[in-house]
Coordinates of C-alpha atoms and ligand atoms in Angstrom, one line a residue:
X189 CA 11.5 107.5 17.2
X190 CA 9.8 104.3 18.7
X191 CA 8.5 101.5 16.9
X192 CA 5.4 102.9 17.3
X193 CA 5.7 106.3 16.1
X194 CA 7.3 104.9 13.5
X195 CA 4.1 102.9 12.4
X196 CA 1.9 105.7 13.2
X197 CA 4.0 107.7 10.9
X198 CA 3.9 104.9 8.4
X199 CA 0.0 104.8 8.7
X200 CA -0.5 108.9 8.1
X201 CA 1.8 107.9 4.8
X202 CA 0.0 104.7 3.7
X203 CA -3.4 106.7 4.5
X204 CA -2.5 110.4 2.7
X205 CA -1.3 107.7 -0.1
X206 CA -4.7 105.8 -0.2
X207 CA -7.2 108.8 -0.3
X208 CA -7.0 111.2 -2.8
X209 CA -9.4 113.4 -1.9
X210 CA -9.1 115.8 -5.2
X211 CA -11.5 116.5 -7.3
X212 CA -10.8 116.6 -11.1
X213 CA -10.8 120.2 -12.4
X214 CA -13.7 122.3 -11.7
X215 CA -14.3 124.2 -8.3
X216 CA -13.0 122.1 -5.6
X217 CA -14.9 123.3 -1.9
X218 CA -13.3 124.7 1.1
X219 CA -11.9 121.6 3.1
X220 CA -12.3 121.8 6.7
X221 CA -9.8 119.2 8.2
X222 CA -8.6 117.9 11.8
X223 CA -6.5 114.6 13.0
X224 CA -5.8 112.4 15.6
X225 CA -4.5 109.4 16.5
X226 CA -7.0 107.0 17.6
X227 CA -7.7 102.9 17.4
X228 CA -4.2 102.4 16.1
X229 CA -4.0 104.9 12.9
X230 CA -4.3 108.1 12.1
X231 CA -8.1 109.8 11.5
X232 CA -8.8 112.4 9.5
X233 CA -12.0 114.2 9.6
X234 CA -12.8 116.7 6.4
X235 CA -16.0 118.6 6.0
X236 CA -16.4 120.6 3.0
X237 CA -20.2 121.7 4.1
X238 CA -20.6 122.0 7.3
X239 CA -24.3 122.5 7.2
X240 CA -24.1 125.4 9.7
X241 CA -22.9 123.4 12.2
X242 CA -20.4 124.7 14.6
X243 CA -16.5 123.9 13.4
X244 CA -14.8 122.6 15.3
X245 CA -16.9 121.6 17.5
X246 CA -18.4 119.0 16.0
X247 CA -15.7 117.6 14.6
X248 CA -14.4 116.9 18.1
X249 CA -17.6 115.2 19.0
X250 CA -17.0 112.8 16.4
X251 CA -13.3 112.0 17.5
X252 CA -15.0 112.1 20.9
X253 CA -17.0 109.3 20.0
X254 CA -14.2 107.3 18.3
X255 CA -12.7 107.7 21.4
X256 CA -15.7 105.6 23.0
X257 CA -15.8 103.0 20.6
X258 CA -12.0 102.5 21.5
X259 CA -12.4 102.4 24.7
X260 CA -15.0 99.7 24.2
X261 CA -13.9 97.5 22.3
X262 CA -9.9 97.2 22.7
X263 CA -8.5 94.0 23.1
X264 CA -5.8 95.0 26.0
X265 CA -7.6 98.2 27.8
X266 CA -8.6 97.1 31.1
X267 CA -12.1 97.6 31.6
X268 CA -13.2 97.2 27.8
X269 CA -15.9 95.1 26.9
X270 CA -13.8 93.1 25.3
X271 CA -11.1 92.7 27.9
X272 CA -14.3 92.2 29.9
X273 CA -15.7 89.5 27.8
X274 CA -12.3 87.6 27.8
X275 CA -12.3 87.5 31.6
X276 CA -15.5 85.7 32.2
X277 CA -17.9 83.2 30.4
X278 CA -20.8 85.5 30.0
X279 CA -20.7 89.2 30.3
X280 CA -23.7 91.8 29.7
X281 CA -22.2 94.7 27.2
X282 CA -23.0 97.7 25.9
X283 CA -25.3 98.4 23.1
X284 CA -22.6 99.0 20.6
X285 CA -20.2 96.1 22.0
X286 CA -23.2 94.1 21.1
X287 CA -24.5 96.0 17.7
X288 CA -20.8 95.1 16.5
X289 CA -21.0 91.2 18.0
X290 CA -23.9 90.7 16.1
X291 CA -23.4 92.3 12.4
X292 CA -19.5 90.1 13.3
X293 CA -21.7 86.8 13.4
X294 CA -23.4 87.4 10.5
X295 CA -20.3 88.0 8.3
X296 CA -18.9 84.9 9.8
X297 CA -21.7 83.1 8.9
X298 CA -22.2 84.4 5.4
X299 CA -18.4 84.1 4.9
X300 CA -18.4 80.5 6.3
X301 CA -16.0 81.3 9.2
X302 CA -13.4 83.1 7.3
X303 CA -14.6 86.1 9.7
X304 CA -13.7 84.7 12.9
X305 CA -13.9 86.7 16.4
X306 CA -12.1 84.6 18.2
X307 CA -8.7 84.7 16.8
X308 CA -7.8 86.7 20.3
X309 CA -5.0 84.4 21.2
X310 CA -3.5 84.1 17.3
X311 CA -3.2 88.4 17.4
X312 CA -1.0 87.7 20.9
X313 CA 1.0 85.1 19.0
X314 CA 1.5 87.0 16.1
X315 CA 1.9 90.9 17.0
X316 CA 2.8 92.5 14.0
X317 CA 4.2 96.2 15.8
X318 CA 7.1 95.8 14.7
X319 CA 9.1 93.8 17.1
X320 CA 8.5 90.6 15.8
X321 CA 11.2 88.7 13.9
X322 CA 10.1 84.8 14.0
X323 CA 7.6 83.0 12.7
X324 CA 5.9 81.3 15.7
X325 CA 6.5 77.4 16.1
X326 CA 3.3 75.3 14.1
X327 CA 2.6 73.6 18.4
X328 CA 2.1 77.5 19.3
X329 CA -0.3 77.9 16.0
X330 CA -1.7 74.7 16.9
X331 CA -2.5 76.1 20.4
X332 CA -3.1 79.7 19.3
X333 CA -6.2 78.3 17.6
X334 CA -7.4 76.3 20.4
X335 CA -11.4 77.7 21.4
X336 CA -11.3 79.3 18.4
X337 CA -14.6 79.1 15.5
X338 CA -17.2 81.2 15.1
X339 CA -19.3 78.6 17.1
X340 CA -17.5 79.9 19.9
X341 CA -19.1 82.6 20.9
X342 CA -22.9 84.1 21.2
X343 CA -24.9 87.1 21.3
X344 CA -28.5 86.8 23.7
X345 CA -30.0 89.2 25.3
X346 CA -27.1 91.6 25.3
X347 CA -25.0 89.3 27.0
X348 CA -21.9 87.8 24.8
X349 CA -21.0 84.3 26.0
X350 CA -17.8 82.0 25.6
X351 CA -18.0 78.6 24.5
X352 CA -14.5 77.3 25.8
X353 CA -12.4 78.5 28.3
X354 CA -9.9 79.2 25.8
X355 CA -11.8 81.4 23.6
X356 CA -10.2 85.1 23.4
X357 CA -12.6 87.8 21.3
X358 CA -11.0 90.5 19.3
X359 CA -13.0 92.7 17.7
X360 CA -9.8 94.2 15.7
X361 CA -11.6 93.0 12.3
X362 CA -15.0 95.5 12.4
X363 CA -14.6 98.0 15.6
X364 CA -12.8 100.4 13.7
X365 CA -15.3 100.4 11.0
X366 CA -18.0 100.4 13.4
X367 CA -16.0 103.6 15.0
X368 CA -16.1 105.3 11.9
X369 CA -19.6 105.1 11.4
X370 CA -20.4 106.3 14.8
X371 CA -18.2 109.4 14.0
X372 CA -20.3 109.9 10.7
X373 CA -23.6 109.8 13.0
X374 CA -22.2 112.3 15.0
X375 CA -21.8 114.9 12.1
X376 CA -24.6 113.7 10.1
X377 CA -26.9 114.8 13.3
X378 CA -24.9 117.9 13.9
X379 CA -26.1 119.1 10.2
X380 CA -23.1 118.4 8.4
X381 CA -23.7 118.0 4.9
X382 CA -21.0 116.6 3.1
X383 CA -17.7 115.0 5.0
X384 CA -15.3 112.7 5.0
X385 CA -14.4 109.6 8.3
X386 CA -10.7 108.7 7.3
X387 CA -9.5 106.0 9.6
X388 CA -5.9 104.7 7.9
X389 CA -7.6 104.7 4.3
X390 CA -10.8 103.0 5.7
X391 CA -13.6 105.8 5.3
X392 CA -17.2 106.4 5.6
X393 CA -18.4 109.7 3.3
X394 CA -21.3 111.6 3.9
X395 CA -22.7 113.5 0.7
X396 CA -20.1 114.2 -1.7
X397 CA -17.5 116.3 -2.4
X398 CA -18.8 119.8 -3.6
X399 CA -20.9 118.8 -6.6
X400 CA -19.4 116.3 -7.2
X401 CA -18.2 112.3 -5.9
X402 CA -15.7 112.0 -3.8
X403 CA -12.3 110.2 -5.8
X404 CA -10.7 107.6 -3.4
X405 CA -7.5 106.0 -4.4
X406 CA -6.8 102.3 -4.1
X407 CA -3.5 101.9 -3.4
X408 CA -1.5 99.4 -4.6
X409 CA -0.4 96.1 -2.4
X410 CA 3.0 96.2 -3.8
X411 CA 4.1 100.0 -4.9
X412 CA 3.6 102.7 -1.9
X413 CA 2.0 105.9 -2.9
X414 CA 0.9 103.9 -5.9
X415 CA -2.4 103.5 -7.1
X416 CA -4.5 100.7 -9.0
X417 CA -7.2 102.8 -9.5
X418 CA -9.8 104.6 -8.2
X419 CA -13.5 104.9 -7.4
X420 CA -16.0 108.0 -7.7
X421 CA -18.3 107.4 -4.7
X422 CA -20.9 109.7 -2.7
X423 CA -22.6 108.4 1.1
X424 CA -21.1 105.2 1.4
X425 CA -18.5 103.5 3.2
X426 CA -15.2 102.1 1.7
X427 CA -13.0 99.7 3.5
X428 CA -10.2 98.5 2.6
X429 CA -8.0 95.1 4.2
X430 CA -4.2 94.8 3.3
X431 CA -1.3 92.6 3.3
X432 CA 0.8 95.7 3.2
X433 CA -0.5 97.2 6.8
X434 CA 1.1 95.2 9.0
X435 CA 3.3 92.8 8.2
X436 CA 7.2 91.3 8.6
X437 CA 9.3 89.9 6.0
X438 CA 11.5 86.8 6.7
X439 CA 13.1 84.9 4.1
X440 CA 11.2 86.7 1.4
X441 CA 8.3 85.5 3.0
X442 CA 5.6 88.4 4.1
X443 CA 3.6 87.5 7.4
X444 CA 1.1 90.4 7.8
X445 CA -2.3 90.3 10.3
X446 CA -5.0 88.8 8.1
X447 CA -5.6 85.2 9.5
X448 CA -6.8 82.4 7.8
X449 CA -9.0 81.1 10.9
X450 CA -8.5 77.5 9.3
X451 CA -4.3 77.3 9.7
X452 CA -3.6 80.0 11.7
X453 CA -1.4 81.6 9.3
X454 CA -1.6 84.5 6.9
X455 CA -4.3 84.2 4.6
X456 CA -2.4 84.0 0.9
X457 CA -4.7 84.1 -1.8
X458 CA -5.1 87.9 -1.8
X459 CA -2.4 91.1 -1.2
X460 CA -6.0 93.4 -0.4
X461 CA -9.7 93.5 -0.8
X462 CA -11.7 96.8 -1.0
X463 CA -15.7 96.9 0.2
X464 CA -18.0 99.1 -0.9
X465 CA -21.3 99.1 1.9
X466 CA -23.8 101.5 3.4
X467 CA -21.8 100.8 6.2
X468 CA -18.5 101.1 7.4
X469 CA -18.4 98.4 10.2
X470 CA -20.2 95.8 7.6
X471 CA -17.2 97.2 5.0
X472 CA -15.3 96.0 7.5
X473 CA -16.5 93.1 8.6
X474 CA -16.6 92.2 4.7
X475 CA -13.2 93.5 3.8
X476 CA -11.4 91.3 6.3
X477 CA -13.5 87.9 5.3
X478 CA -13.1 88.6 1.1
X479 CA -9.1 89.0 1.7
X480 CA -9.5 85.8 3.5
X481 CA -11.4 84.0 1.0
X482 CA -9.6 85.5 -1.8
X483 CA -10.7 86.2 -5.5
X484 CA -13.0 83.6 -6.6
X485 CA -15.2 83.3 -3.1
X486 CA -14.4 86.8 -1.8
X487 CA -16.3 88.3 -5.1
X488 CA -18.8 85.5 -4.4
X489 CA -19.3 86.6 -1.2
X490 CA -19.7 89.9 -2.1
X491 CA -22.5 89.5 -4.8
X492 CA -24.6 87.7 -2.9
X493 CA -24.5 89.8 -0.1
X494 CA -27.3 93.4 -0.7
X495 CA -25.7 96.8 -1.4
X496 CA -21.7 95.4 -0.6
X497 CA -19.5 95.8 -4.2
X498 CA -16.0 95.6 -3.6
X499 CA -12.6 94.8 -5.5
X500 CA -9.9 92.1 -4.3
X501 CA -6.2 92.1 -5.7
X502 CA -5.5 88.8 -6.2
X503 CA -2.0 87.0 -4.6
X504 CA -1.5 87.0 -8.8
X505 CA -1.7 90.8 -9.0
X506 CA -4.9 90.9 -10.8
X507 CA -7.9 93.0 -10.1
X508 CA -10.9 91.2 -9.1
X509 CA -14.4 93.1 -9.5
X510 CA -18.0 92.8 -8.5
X511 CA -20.5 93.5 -12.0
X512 CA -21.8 96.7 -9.6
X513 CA -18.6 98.5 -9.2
X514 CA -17.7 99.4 -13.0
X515 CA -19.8 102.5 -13.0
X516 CA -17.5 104.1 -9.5
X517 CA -14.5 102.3 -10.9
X518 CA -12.0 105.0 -12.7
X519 CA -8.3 103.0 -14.4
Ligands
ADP619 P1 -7.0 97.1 9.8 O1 -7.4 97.2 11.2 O2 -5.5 97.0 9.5 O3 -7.7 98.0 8.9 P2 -8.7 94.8 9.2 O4 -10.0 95.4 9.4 O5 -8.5 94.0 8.0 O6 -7.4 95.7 9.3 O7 -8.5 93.8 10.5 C1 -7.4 93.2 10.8 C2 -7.5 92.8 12.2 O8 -8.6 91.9 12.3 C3 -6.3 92.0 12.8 O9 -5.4 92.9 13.3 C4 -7.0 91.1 13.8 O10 -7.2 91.9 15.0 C5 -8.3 90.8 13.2 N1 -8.4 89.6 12.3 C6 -7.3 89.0 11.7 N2 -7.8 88.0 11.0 C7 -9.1 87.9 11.1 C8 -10.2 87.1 10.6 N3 -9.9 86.1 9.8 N4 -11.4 87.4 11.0 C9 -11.7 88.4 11.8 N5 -10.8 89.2 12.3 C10 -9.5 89.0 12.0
MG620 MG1 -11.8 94.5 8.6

């Protein structure tokens, strides 16, 4: 198998292992489910009321317009926005390139730069498919970093604008959550009334399972198919960054793809941090800066931002928890 079959493999695991879509005793509905592979992982679509809307049909739509975000918002497809954006000092984008742009800046913002956009050039250094075996040189960090900030780049008029000519924009932080919302507009407008988004474990829900919540599994950073817990949840989003998605091991040492935009190396204080949000791309968004800012300003973070609840494992193995989570959260 390639390396990266191997990973996709490893992802349809990691993600089967994260959601637990069972209901506890009681009737459990008729699940309706499809997947591909799409933005690096596997989706997995489930309806279990359909609404009266046409199956599959619909469900294909919604793929369809993963698909589209994709194509968007990829750091190495020629043609993306993104690739677009990195070719030129300003470039006029679509709608969506630009919804996501700006609900990016405001997590960097409100995060104090720990979600950073710009970390194009770190991602090259630091590939994490597989093939990597070194850690890169602290003069290639050092470089790596160079036009990077979240100062660097700007949103007017639907136009997104480099500061330096080194800046590189990846979007690998919120478009999949952005994607995953998209596909739940797509069934939510079909008719579908209750469903499921999977996207590697990060999910957006729509109703909730039968009568009762959907159960979602958090997995734990450090046992596969283990679990820390779990949390009852109906019509929101649920997003979840990890040390144990990508990573390498060298020396003992675990390297994975969460950057501290300050060093240019693996954040450490946290192994994963799990956002609860009306939306998935501001799940996202929130996910990657809490496991950058780790326990004490990652809960912080999420307090004081509305309607976002969440739970970080600490780089100490603890569970970290925001006061609104206890009533979803099940040990
Ligand atoms: P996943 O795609 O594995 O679910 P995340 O949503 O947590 O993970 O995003 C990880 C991706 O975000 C990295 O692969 C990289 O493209 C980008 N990234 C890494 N560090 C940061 C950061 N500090 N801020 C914003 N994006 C980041
Ligand atoms: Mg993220």
């Amino acid at each position: 198998m390639s390396t990266r079959n191997t990973f996709l493999l490893f992802a349809l695991l990691v993600a089967l292992a994260i959601v637990g879509l069972r209901s506890l005793g009681g009737d459990t509905p008729k699940e309706f489910r499809r997947s591909r592979i799409l933005m690096d992982t596997v989706v997995e679509i489930t309806v279990t009321d359909a609404g009266g809307a046409p199956l599959p049909q619909v469900v294909d739509r919604a793929f369809d317009e993963i698909a589209r975000i994709e194509r968007l918002t990829s750091l190495f497809r020629e043609g993306s926005d993104v690739a677009r954006i990195n070719a030129q000092r300003e470039t006029k984008v679509a709608p969506e390139t630009a919804a996501i742009v700006s609900l990016g800046l405001e997590v960097s913002r409100a995060s104090g730069g720990a979600f950073d956009m710009t970390l194009g050039r770190l991602k090259m250094l630091w590939p994490m498919d597989g093939t990597q075996k070194a850690v890169p040189s602290q003069e290639a960090i050092r470089t790596a970093l160079a036009g990077s900030g979240m100062d660097a780049i700007a949103l007017r008029n639907g136009q997104v604008s480099r500061r330096f000519a080194e800046t590189m924009v990846d979007l690998g932080g919120i478009a999949k959550g952005y994607a995953i919302d998209r596909a739940y507009e797509t069934l939510k407008a079909a008719g579908v009334r209750q469903a499921a988004v999977n996207a590697g474990g990060d999910l957006r829900l729509l109703g909730g399972h039968g009568e009762k919540p959907w159960r979602i599994a958090i997995q734990h950073p450090r046992k596969p198919g283990g679990i820390v817990g779990s949390l009852a949840l109906r019509d929101v989003a649920v997003v979840t960054s990890g040390d144990y998605e990508r990573f390498f091991e060298l020396d003992g040492v675990r390297y994975h793809h969460l950057f501290d935009p300050r060093t240019g190396w693996p954040a450490r204080a946290s192994q994963s941090a799990t956002v609860v949000a009306p939306s998935a791309a501001l799940a996202d968004a929130l996910a990657t800066a809490a496991f950058v800012l780790g326990p004490q300003k990652g809960i912080a973070l999420l307090e004081k931002t509305p309607d976002a609840e969440g739970l970080i494992i600490g780089a100490d193995g603890n569970v970290y928890r925001t006061a609104g989570l206890e009533t979803a959260w099940e040990q």
